[in-house]
């Protein structure tokens, strides 16, 4: 990887977090640079995933590394145009967070296992199954590419409460 730059993460509510992103048509050095910057931004946050719209780029690109154990080797992944090709009937419930909705959490039920196809950082086609936290994370990130946030799975009252807290946070950040 080359020099990496931390990018700013958009905070909900922001219209860019509600839009469907465009497929990537060419894997250019600029796109590879974006992927590297997103990994740097994700590790710095810290987080286990990040989607391009969270840094204001409306393209179908996500990064992930769900290795949480201290001292374990990192497993950075770049997924371009990811698509779920199979989902299990059995489900998992995980208390999710989001770097665009800081310090708010909510239980989300999703398929426990998914098969995903994508292009890697070099444009090579890949397909594999994910389970555990990796499965939760890849679905959360693909949702971002479709303008969907984890709070959209919560009850309307809870979603509204979180949105109001985020509006207040953004007002405070704008004043600082
Ligand atoms: O997409 C994002 O906003 C990143 C998000 C991914 C995610 C978290 C939980 C369930 C599904 C997807 C985060 O990384 S939030 C931060 C987080 O979960 C975390 C941070 C440090 C250590 C371990 C986890
Ligand atoms: Zn998120």
PDB file of C-alpha atoms and ligand atoms in Angstrom:
ATOM      1  CA  UNK A   1       0.000   0.000   0.000  1.00  0.00           C
ATOM      2  CA  UNK A   2       1.069   3.602  -0.654  1.00  0.00           C
ATOM      3  CA  UNK A   3       0.741   6.653   1.600  1.00  0.00           C
ATOM      4  CA  UNK A   4      -2.666   6.623   3.200  1.00  0.00           C
ATOM      5  CA  UNK A   5      -4.787   9.574   4.292  1.00  0.00           C
ATOM      6  CA  UNK A   6      -7.504   9.545   6.895  1.00  0.00           C
ATOM      7  CA  UNK A   7     -10.826  10.783   5.466  1.00  0.00           C
ATOM      8  CA  UNK A   8     -13.703  12.384   7.420  1.00  0.00           C
ATOM      9  CA  UNK A   9     -16.655  10.145   8.209  1.00  0.00           C
ATOM     10  CA  UNK A  10     -20.134  11.573   7.526  1.00  0.00           C
ATOM     11  CA  UNK A  11     -22.493  11.598  10.498  1.00  0.00           C
ATOM     12  CA  UNK A  12     -26.190  10.679  10.187  1.00  0.00           C
ATOM     13  CA  UNK A  13     -28.450  12.394   9.180  1.00  0.00           C
ATOM     14  CA  UNK A  14     -26.843  13.178   5.822  1.00  0.00           C
ATOM     15  CA  UNK A  15     -28.583  12.723   2.442  1.00  0.00           C
ATOM     16  CA  UNK A  16     -25.500  10.896   1.051  1.00  0.00           C
ATOM     17  CA  UNK A  17     -26.052   8.098   3.592  1.00  0.00           C
ATOM     18  CA  UNK A  18     -29.568   7.480   2.180  1.00  0.00           C
ATOM     19  CA  UNK A  19     -28.643   7.097  -1.526  1.00  0.00           C
ATOM     20  CA  UNK A  20     -28.021   3.981  -3.617  1.00  0.00           C
ATOM     21  CA  UNK A  21     -24.371   3.977  -4.781  1.00  0.00           C
ATOM     22  CA  UNK A  22     -23.178   3.467  -8.365  1.00  0.00           C
ATOM     23  CA  UNK A  23     -21.339   0.303  -9.471  1.00  0.00           C
ATOM     24  CA  UNK A  24     -17.590   0.731  -9.982  1.00  0.00           C
ATOM     25  CA  UNK A  25     -16.844   0.457 -13.709  1.00  0.00           C
ATOM     26  CA  UNK A  26     -13.014   0.760 -13.688  1.00  0.00           C
ATOM     27  CA  UNK A  27     -10.437  -0.094 -11.078  1.00  0.00           C
ATOM     28  CA  UNK A  28      -8.206   2.961 -11.325  1.00  0.00           C
ATOM     29  CA  UNK A  29      -5.261   4.069  -9.161  1.00  0.00           C
ATOM     30  CA  UNK A  30      -7.653   6.677  -7.653  1.00  0.00           C
ATOM     31  CA  UNK A  31     -10.083   3.941  -6.600  1.00  0.00           C
ATOM     32  CA  UNK A  32      -7.213   1.901  -5.088  1.00  0.00           C
ATOM     33  CA  UNK A  33      -6.097   5.034  -3.254  1.00  0.00           C
ATOM     34  CA  UNK A  34      -9.649   5.485  -1.930  1.00  0.00           C
ATOM     35  CA  UNK A  35      -9.655   1.855  -0.681  1.00  0.00           C
ATOM     36  CA  UNK A  36      -6.310   2.385   1.096  1.00  0.00           C
ATOM     37  CA  UNK A  37      -7.551   5.642   2.664  1.00  0.00           C
ATOM     38  CA  UNK A  38     -10.747   3.902   3.813  1.00  0.00           C
ATOM     39  CA  UNK A  39      -8.732   1.130   5.522  1.00  0.00           C
ATOM     40  CA  UNK A  40      -6.606   3.770   7.269  1.00  0.00           C
ATOM     41  CA  UNK A  41      -9.779   5.642   8.323  1.00  0.00           C
ATOM     42  CA  UNK A  42     -11.426   2.403   9.568  1.00  0.00           C
ATOM     43  CA  UNK A  43      -8.394   1.284  11.649  1.00  0.00           C
ATOM     44  CA  UNK A  44      -7.996   4.791  13.087  1.00  0.00           C
ATOM     45  CA  UNK A  45     -11.686   5.128  14.106  1.00  0.00           C
ATOM     46  CA  UNK A  46     -11.462   2.251  15.214  1.00  0.00           C
ATOM     47  CA  UNK A  47     -13.989   0.139  13.344  1.00  0.00           C
ATOM     48  CA  UNK A  48     -14.366  -3.253  11.701  1.00  0.00           C
ATOM     49  CA  UNK A  49     -15.823  -1.981   8.428  1.00  0.00           C
ATOM     50  CA  UNK A  50     -16.406   1.139   6.329  1.00  0.00           C
ATOM     51  CA  UNK A  51     -18.392   1.849   3.146  1.00  0.00           C
ATOM     52  CA  UNK A  52     -17.471   4.485   0.515  1.00  0.00           C
ATOM     53  CA  UNK A  53     -20.640   6.625   1.053  1.00  0.00           C
ATOM     54  CA  UNK A  54     -19.544   7.095   4.695  1.00  0.00           C
ATOM     55  CA  UNK A  55     -16.621   9.129   3.330  1.00  0.00           C
ATOM     56  CA  UNK A  56     -18.865  10.869   0.776  1.00  0.00           C
ATOM     57  CA  UNK A  57     -17.981   8.727  -2.263  1.00  0.00           C
ATOM     58  CA  UNK A  58     -21.099   7.287  -3.931  1.00  0.00           C
ATOM     59  CA  UNK A  59     -19.469   4.133  -5.344  1.00  0.00           C
ATOM     60  CA  UNK A  60     -19.942   0.443  -4.469  1.00  0.00           C
ATOM     61  CA  UNK A  61     -16.777  -0.136  -2.434  1.00  0.00           C
ATOM     62  CA  UNK A  62     -16.396  -1.411   1.130  1.00  0.00           C
ATOM     63  CA  UNK A  63     -13.487  -2.348   3.385  1.00  0.00           C
ATOM     64  CA  UNK A  64     -13.501  -4.664   6.417  1.00  0.00           C
ATOM     65  CA  UNK A  65     -11.287  -6.298   9.011  1.00  0.00           C
ATOM     66  CA  UNK A  66     -13.227  -8.169  11.699  1.00  0.00           C
ATOM     67  CA  UNK A  67     -10.154  -9.530  13.520  1.00  0.00           C
ATOM     68  CA  UNK A  68     -10.626  -8.072  17.012  1.00  0.00           C
ATOM     69  CA  UNK A  69      -8.152 -10.128  19.089  1.00  0.00           C
ATOM     70  CA  UNK A  70      -5.234  -8.072  20.349  1.00  0.00           C
ATOM     71  CA  UNK A  71      -1.956  -9.152  18.720  1.00  0.00           C
ATOM     72  CA  UNK A  72      -3.668 -11.152  15.928  1.00  0.00           C
ATOM     73  CA  UNK A  73      -2.512 -10.468  12.350  1.00  0.00           C
ATOM     74  CA  UNK A  74      -4.774  -7.992  10.560  1.00  0.00           C
ATOM     75  CA  UNK A  75      -6.943  -9.235   7.663  1.00  0.00           C
ATOM     76  CA  UNK A  76      -7.768  -6.113   5.625  1.00  0.00           C
ATOM     77  CA  UNK A  77     -10.323  -6.764   2.870  1.00  0.00           C
ATOM     78  CA  UNK A  78     -11.356  -4.533  -0.041  1.00  0.00           C
ATOM     79  CA  UNK A  79     -14.634  -5.496  -1.751  1.00  0.00           C
ATOM     80  CA  UNK A  80     -15.634  -3.714  -4.954  1.00  0.00           C
ATOM     81  CA  UNK A  81     -19.200  -4.216  -6.294  1.00  0.00           C
ATOM     82  CA  UNK A  82     -20.004  -6.756  -3.538  1.00  0.00           C
ATOM     83  CA  UNK A  83     -23.194  -8.792  -4.046  1.00  0.00           C
ATOM     84  CA  UNK A  84     -24.862 -11.343  -1.772  1.00  0.00           C
ATOM     85  CA  UNK A  85     -25.365 -14.501  -3.881  1.00  0.00           C
ATOM     86  CA  UNK A  86     -26.791 -16.709  -1.099  1.00  0.00           C
ATOM     87  CA  UNK A  87     -28.110 -16.175   2.472  1.00  0.00           C
ATOM     88  CA  UNK A  88     -28.720 -18.824   5.134  1.00  0.00           C
ATOM     89  CA  UNK A  89     -32.192 -19.330   6.623  1.00  0.00           C
ATOM     90  CA  UNK A  90     -30.719 -19.341  10.125  1.00  0.00           C
ATOM     91  CA  UNK A  91     -30.246 -15.906  11.622  1.00  0.00           C
ATOM     92  CA  UNK A  92     -27.986 -14.135  14.109  1.00  0.00           C
ATOM     93  CA  UNK A  93     -28.772 -11.172  16.335  1.00  0.00           C
ATOM     94  CA  UNK A  94     -25.882  -8.777  16.964  1.00  0.00           C
ATOM     95  CA  UNK A  95     -25.770  -5.451  18.765  1.00  0.00           C
ATOM     96  CA  UNK A  96     -24.532  -3.285  15.894  1.00  0.00           C
ATOM     97  CA  UNK A  97     -22.865   0.096  15.912  1.00  0.00           C
ATOM     98  CA  UNK A  98     -21.970   2.443  13.063  1.00  0.00           C
ATOM     99  CA  UNK A  99     -19.143   4.929  12.618  1.00  0.00           C
ATOM    100  CA  UNK A 100     -21.726   7.330  11.089  1.00  0.00           C
ATOM    101  CA  UNK A 101     -23.910   7.001  14.230  1.00  0.00           C
ATOM    102  CA  UNK A 102     -21.313   7.234  17.028  1.00  0.00           C
ATOM    103  CA  UNK A 103     -21.989   5.694  20.443  1.00  0.00           C
ATOM    104  CA  UNK A 104     -25.429   4.322  19.516  1.00  0.00           C
ATOM    105  CA  UNK A 105     -26.163   0.607  19.347  1.00  0.00           C
ATOM    106  CA  UNK A 106     -29.101  -1.618  18.479  1.00  0.00           C
ATOM    107  CA  UNK A 107     -29.878  -5.286  17.996  1.00  0.00           C
ATOM    108  CA  UNK A 108     -30.242  -6.298  14.347  1.00  0.00           C
ATOM    109  CA  UNK A 109     -31.281  -9.737  13.063  1.00  0.00           C
ATOM    110  CA  UNK A 110     -29.610 -10.866   9.837  1.00  0.00           C
ATOM    111  CA  UNK A 111     -28.846 -14.155   8.034  1.00  0.00           C
ATOM    112  CA  UNK A 112     -26.097 -15.950  10.005  1.00  0.00           C
ATOM    113  CA  UNK A 113     -24.149 -16.901   6.861  1.00  0.00           C
ATOM    114  CA  UNK A 114     -23.900 -15.270   3.452  1.00  0.00           C
ATOM    115  CA  UNK A 115     -22.051 -15.986   0.210  1.00  0.00           C
ATOM    116  CA  UNK A 116     -20.709 -12.806  -1.400  1.00  0.00           C
ATOM    117  CA  UNK A 117     -19.095 -12.134  -4.775  1.00  0.00           C
ATOM    118  CA  UNK A 118     -16.896  -9.082  -5.420  1.00  0.00           C
ATOM    119  CA  UNK A 119     -13.847  -7.705  -7.226  1.00  0.00           C
ATOM    120  CA  UNK A 120     -10.732  -7.339  -5.106  1.00  0.00           C
ATOM    121  CA  UNK A 121      -8.331  -4.356  -5.066  1.00  0.00           C
ATOM    122  CA  UNK A 122      -6.615  -5.741  -8.202  1.00  0.00           C
ATOM    123  CA  UNK A 123      -9.915  -6.307 -10.048  1.00  0.00           C
ATOM    124  CA  UNK A 124      -9.854 -10.109  -9.591  1.00  0.00           C
ATOM    125  CA  UNK A 125     -13.271 -11.775  -9.138  1.00  0.00           C
ATOM    126  CA  UNK A 126     -13.714 -13.391  -5.707  1.00  0.00           C
ATOM    127  CA  UNK A 127     -16.528 -15.302  -4.016  1.00  0.00           C
ATOM    128  CA  UNK A 128     -16.684 -16.814  -0.514  1.00  0.00           C
ATOM    129  CA  UNK A 129     -18.914 -17.493   2.449  1.00  0.00           C
ATOM    130  CA  UNK A 130     -18.844 -15.355   5.576  1.00  0.00           C
ATOM    131  CA  UNK A 131     -20.112 -16.292   9.042  1.00  0.00           C
ATOM    132  CA  UNK A 132     -20.017 -14.853  12.553  1.00  0.00           C
ATOM    133  CA  UNK A 133     -19.073 -11.179  12.853  1.00  0.00           C
ATOM    134  CA  UNK A 134     -17.764 -11.159   9.260  1.00  0.00           C
ATOM    135  CA  UNK A 135     -21.264 -12.056   7.982  1.00  0.00           C
ATOM    136  CA  UNK A 136     -22.902  -9.341  10.114  1.00  0.00           C
ATOM    137  CA  UNK A 137     -20.335  -6.760   9.034  1.00  0.00           C
ATOM    138  CA  UNK A 138     -20.435  -7.490   5.283  1.00  0.00           C
ATOM    139  CA  UNK A 139     -24.263  -7.191   5.315  1.00  0.00           C
ATOM    140  CA  UNK A 140     -24.102  -3.927   7.321  1.00  0.00           C
ATOM    141  CA  UNK A 141     -21.596  -2.509   4.784  1.00  0.00           C
ATOM    142  CA  UNK A 142     -23.568  -3.638   1.705  1.00  0.00           C
ATOM    143  CA  UNK A 143     -26.634  -1.988   3.284  1.00  0.00           C
ATOM    144  CA  UNK A 144     -24.659   1.291   3.321  1.00  0.00           C
ATOM    145  CA  UNK A 145     -24.208   0.959  -0.478  1.00  0.00           C
ATOM    146  CA  UNK A 146     -28.014   0.763  -0.760  1.00  0.00           C
ATOM    147  CA  UNK A 147     -28.676   3.773   1.485  1.00  0.00           C
ATOM    148  CA  UNK A 148     -29.731   1.649   4.445  1.00  0.00           C
ATOM    149  CA  UNK A 149     -28.523   2.126   8.042  1.00  0.00           C
ATOM    150  CA  UNK A 150     -28.743  -0.309  10.970  1.00  0.00           C
ATOM    151  CA  UNK A 151     -31.236   2.048  12.678  1.00  0.00           C
ATOM    152  CA  UNK A 152     -33.676   1.361   9.797  1.00  0.00           C
ATOM    153  CA  UNK A 153     -34.155  -2.100  11.388  1.00  0.00           C
ATOM    154  CA  UNK A 154     -35.082  -0.614  14.793  1.00  0.00           C
ATOM    155  CA  UNK A 155     -38.508   0.445  16.041  1.00  0.00           C
ATOM    156  CA  UNK A 156     -39.502   3.938  14.750  1.00  0.00           C
ATOM    157  CA  UNK A 157     -39.384   5.502  18.256  1.00  0.00           C
ATOM    158  CA  UNK A 158     -35.827   4.283  18.896  1.00  0.00           C
ATOM    159  CA  UNK A 159     -34.735   5.338  15.394  1.00  0.00           C
ATOM    160  CA  UNK A 160     -36.181   8.820  15.939  1.00  0.00           C
ATOM    161  CA  UNK A 161     -34.486   9.127  19.337  1.00  0.00           C
ATOM    162  CA  UNK A 162     -31.096   8.203  17.855  1.00  0.00           C
ATOM    163  CA  UNK A 163     -31.591  10.597  14.913  1.00  0.00           C
ATOM    164  CA  UNK A 164     -32.375  13.463  17.323  1.00  0.00           C
ATOM    165  CA  UNK A 165     -29.226  12.689  19.341  1.00  0.00           C
ATOM    166  CA  UNK A 166     -27.167  12.774  16.131  1.00  0.00           C
ATOM    167  CA  UNK A 167     -28.736  16.112  15.063  1.00  0.00           C
ATOM    168  CA  UNK A 168     -27.737  17.530  18.456  1.00  0.00           C
ATOM    169  CA  UNK A 169     -24.195  16.106  18.112  1.00  0.00           C
ATOM    170  CA  UNK A 170     -23.843  17.699  14.661  1.00  0.00           C
ATOM    171  CA  UNK A 171     -25.066  21.085  15.974  1.00  0.00           C
ATOM    172  CA  UNK A 172     -22.489  20.900  18.790  1.00  0.00           C
ATOM    173  CA  UNK A 173     -19.724  19.890  16.362  1.00  0.00           C
ATOM    174  CA  UNK A 174     -20.628  22.814  14.057  1.00  0.00           C
ATOM    175  CA  UNK A 175     -20.382  25.264  16.993  1.00  0.00           C
ATOM    176  CA  UNK A 176     -16.996  23.939  18.225  1.00  0.00           C
TER     177      UNK A 176
HETATM  178  O1  LIG B   1     -19.948   0.608   8.831  1.00  0.00           O
HETATM  179  C1  LIG B   1     -19.596   1.089   9.889  1.00  0.00           C
HETATM  180  O2  LIG B   1     -20.122   2.096  10.298  1.00  0.00           O
HETATM  181  C2  LIG B   1     -18.537   0.413  10.716  1.00  0.00           C
HETATM  182  C3  LIG B   1     -19.116  -0.423  11.827  1.00  0.00           C
HETATM  183  C4  LIG B   1     -19.296  -1.839  11.300  1.00  0.00           C
HETATM  184  C5  LIG B   1     -20.143  -2.774  12.103  1.00  0.00           C
HETATM  185  C6  LIG B   1     -20.130  -2.827  13.468  1.00  0.00           C
HETATM  186  C7  LIG B   1     -20.911  -3.733  14.159  1.00  0.00           C
HETATM  187  C8  LIG B   1     -21.704  -4.597  13.476  1.00  0.00           C
HETATM  188  C9  LIG B   1     -21.730  -4.545  12.122  1.00  0.00           C
HETATM  189  C10 LIG B   1     -20.930  -3.642  11.418  1.00  0.00           C
HETATM  190  C11 LIG B   1     -18.130  -0.376  13.005  1.00  0.00           C
HETATM  191  O3  LIG B   1     -17.031  -0.786  12.878  1.00  0.00           O
HETATM  192  S1  LIG B   1     -18.698   0.271  14.508  1.00  0.00           S
HETATM  193  C12 LIG B   1     -17.311   0.043  15.606  1.00  0.00           C
HETATM  194  C13 LIG B   1     -17.126  -1.358  16.035  1.00  0.00           C
HETATM  195  O4  LIG B   1     -17.994  -2.188  15.854  1.00  0.00           O
HETATM  196  C14 LIG B   1     -15.875  -1.772  16.700  1.00  0.00           C
HETATM  197  C15 LIG B   1     -14.905  -0.869  17.027  1.00  0.00           C
HETATM  198  C16 LIG B   1     -13.740  -1.286  17.653  1.00  0.00           C
HETATM  199  C17 LIG B   1     -13.554  -2.586  17.946  1.00  0.00           C
HETATM  200  C18 LIG B   1     -14.518  -3.494  17.632  1.00  0.00           C
HETATM  201  C19 LIG B   1     -15.688  -3.102  17.013  1.00  0.00           C
HETATM  202 ZN1  LIG B   2     -22.238   1.682   9.435  1.00  0.00          ZN
END
